[in-house]
Short mmCIF file of C-alpha atoms in Angstrom, two decimals:
data_model
loop_
_atom_site.label_atom_id
_atom_site.label_comp_id
_atom_site.label_asym_id
_atom_site.label_seq_id
_atom_site.Cartn_x
_atom_site.Cartn_y
_atom_site.Cartn_z
CA UNK A 1 32.21 -17.28 -67.23
CA UNK A 2 28.92 -15.59 -66.39
CA UNK A 3 27.17 -18.70 -64.94
CA UNK A 4 29.93 -19.11 -62.61
CA UNK A 5 29.63 -15.81 -61.21
CA UNK A 6 26.17 -16.16 -60.39
CA UNK A 7 26.41 -19.51 -58.67
CA UNK A 8 29.34 -17.99 -56.66
CA UNK A 9 26.69 -14.86 -55.41
CA UNK A 10 24.18 -17.39 -54.85
CA UNK A 11 26.76 -19.24 -52.22
CA UNK A 12 27.41 -16.23 -50.68
CA UNK A 13 24.33 -15.65 -49.22
CA UNK A 14 23.83 -17.04 -45.98
CA UNK A 15 20.25 -18.76 -45.06
CA UNK A 16 18.00 -16.63 -42.41
CA UNK A 17 19.25 -16.73 -39.03
CA UNK A 18 22.26 -19.57 -39.66
CA UNK A 19 25.63 -19.20 -41.10
CA UNK A 20 26.46 -20.51 -44.21
CA UNK A 21 28.17 -24.04 -43.70
CA UNK A 22 28.67 -25.90 -47.11
CA UNK A 23 29.73 -29.32 -47.79
CA UNK A 24 32.65 -29.88 -50.25
CA UNK A 25 30.24 -29.65 -53.45
CA UNK A 26 28.85 -26.28 -52.47
CA UNK A 27 25.15 -27.32 -51.01
CA UNK A 28 23.93 -25.37 -48.26
CA UNK A 29 24.67 -27.59 -44.61
CA UNK A 30 22.06 -27.43 -41.47
CA UNK A 31 23.51 -27.51 -38.05
CA UNK A 32 22.10 -30.10 -35.45
CA UNK A 33 23.08 -30.57 -31.79
CA UNK A 34 21.66 -33.82 -30.19
CA UNK A 35 21.83 -34.91 -26.52
CA UNK A 36 22.99 -38.78 -26.10
CA UNK A 37 22.34 -40.94 -23.63
CA UNK A 38 24.65 -44.08 -23.28
CA UNK A 39 28.00 -42.62 -24.07
CA UNK A 40 30.10 -44.39 -21.39
CA UNK A 41 33.76 -44.23 -23.36
CA UNK A 42 36.17 -43.83 -26.49
CA UNK A 43 34.64 -46.84 -27.83
CA UNK A 44 31.07 -45.71 -27.82
CA UNK A 45 31.76 -42.19 -29.05
CA UNK A 46 33.44 -43.99 -31.76
CA UNK A 47 30.42 -46.55 -32.53
CA UNK A 48 28.56 -43.13 -32.33
CA UNK A 49 30.65 -41.19 -34.69
CA UNK A 50 31.08 -44.23 -37.13
CA UNK A 51 26.85 -45.14 -37.27
CA UNK A 52 26.22 -40.84 -38.02
CA UNK A 53 29.15 -40.96 -40.88
CA UNK A 54 27.96 -43.52 -42.25
CA UNK A 55 24.69 -41.82 -43.74
CA UNK A 56 24.40 -39.37 -46.41
CA UNK A 57 25.38 -35.71 -47.03
CA UNK A 58 26.97 -35.60 -43.18
CA UNK A 59 29.50 -33.18 -42.80
CA UNK A 60 31.25 -31.95 -39.36
CA UNK A 61 30.62 -34.28 -36.38
CA UNK A 62 31.89 -33.52 -32.86
CA UNK A 63 30.88 -35.81 -30.10
CA UNK A 64 31.51 -34.72 -26.39
CA UNK A 65 31.66 -37.83 -24.11
CA UNK A 66 31.73 -34.93 -20.86
CA UNK A 67 28.59 -33.22 -22.44
CA UNK A 68 26.60 -36.27 -23.82
CA UNK A 69 26.13 -34.34 -27.26
CA UNK A 70 26.70 -34.39 -30.85
CA UNK A 71 27.09 -31.36 -32.82
CA UNK A 72 26.38 -32.29 -36.35
CA UNK A 73 26.34 -30.53 -39.84
CA UNK A 74 24.23 -32.37 -42.22
CA UNK A 75 22.97 -31.25 -46.32
CA UNK A 76 19.65 -31.67 -47.73
CA UNK A 77 20.18 -35.70 -48.87
CA UNK A 78 19.47 -36.51 -45.00
CA UNK A 79 17.23 -35.28 -42.44
CA UNK A 80 17.09 -34.81 -38.69
CA UNK A 81 14.93 -38.02 -38.37
CA UNK A 82 17.38 -40.02 -40.62
CA UNK A 83 20.22 -38.85 -38.23
CA UNK A 84 17.72 -39.56 -34.72
CA UNK A 85 17.54 -43.15 -36.41
CA UNK A 86 21.12 -43.94 -36.68
CA UNK A 87 21.89 -42.96 -33.45
CA UNK A 88 19.13 -45.15 -32.05
CA UNK A 89 20.22 -47.75 -34.06
CA UNK A 90 23.80 -47.62 -32.86
CA UNK A 91 22.64 -48.34 -29.45
CA UNK A 92 21.88 -45.02 -27.90
CA UNK A 93 19.26 -43.00 -26.61
CA UNK A 94 19.30 -39.21 -27.92
CA UNK A 95 17.03 -35.90 -28.45
CA UNK A 96 17.37 -33.13 -31.26
CA UNK A 97 18.06 -29.76 -29.64
CA UNK A 98 18.28 -28.15 -32.97
#
């Protein structure tokens, strides 16, 4: 029981300057904001969402067609550069705004 208590206490501490977001496995997640060029309709939004969600360790993905932005929560098994590359490979231009 002591081990579980320590793990629970660890997860209650947010990262500096970021709220604590966890994946289903309890790993801390980071939040990124990308400015996306090339979103034209709901099909392009779906294409982009599928490309991002195919990556490992992706949490919540919100894409705004109106703003041309993608808000992404990701875990430690994928880097911002990996996400950017997936966006570019899907046919869009992007800039990470963190």
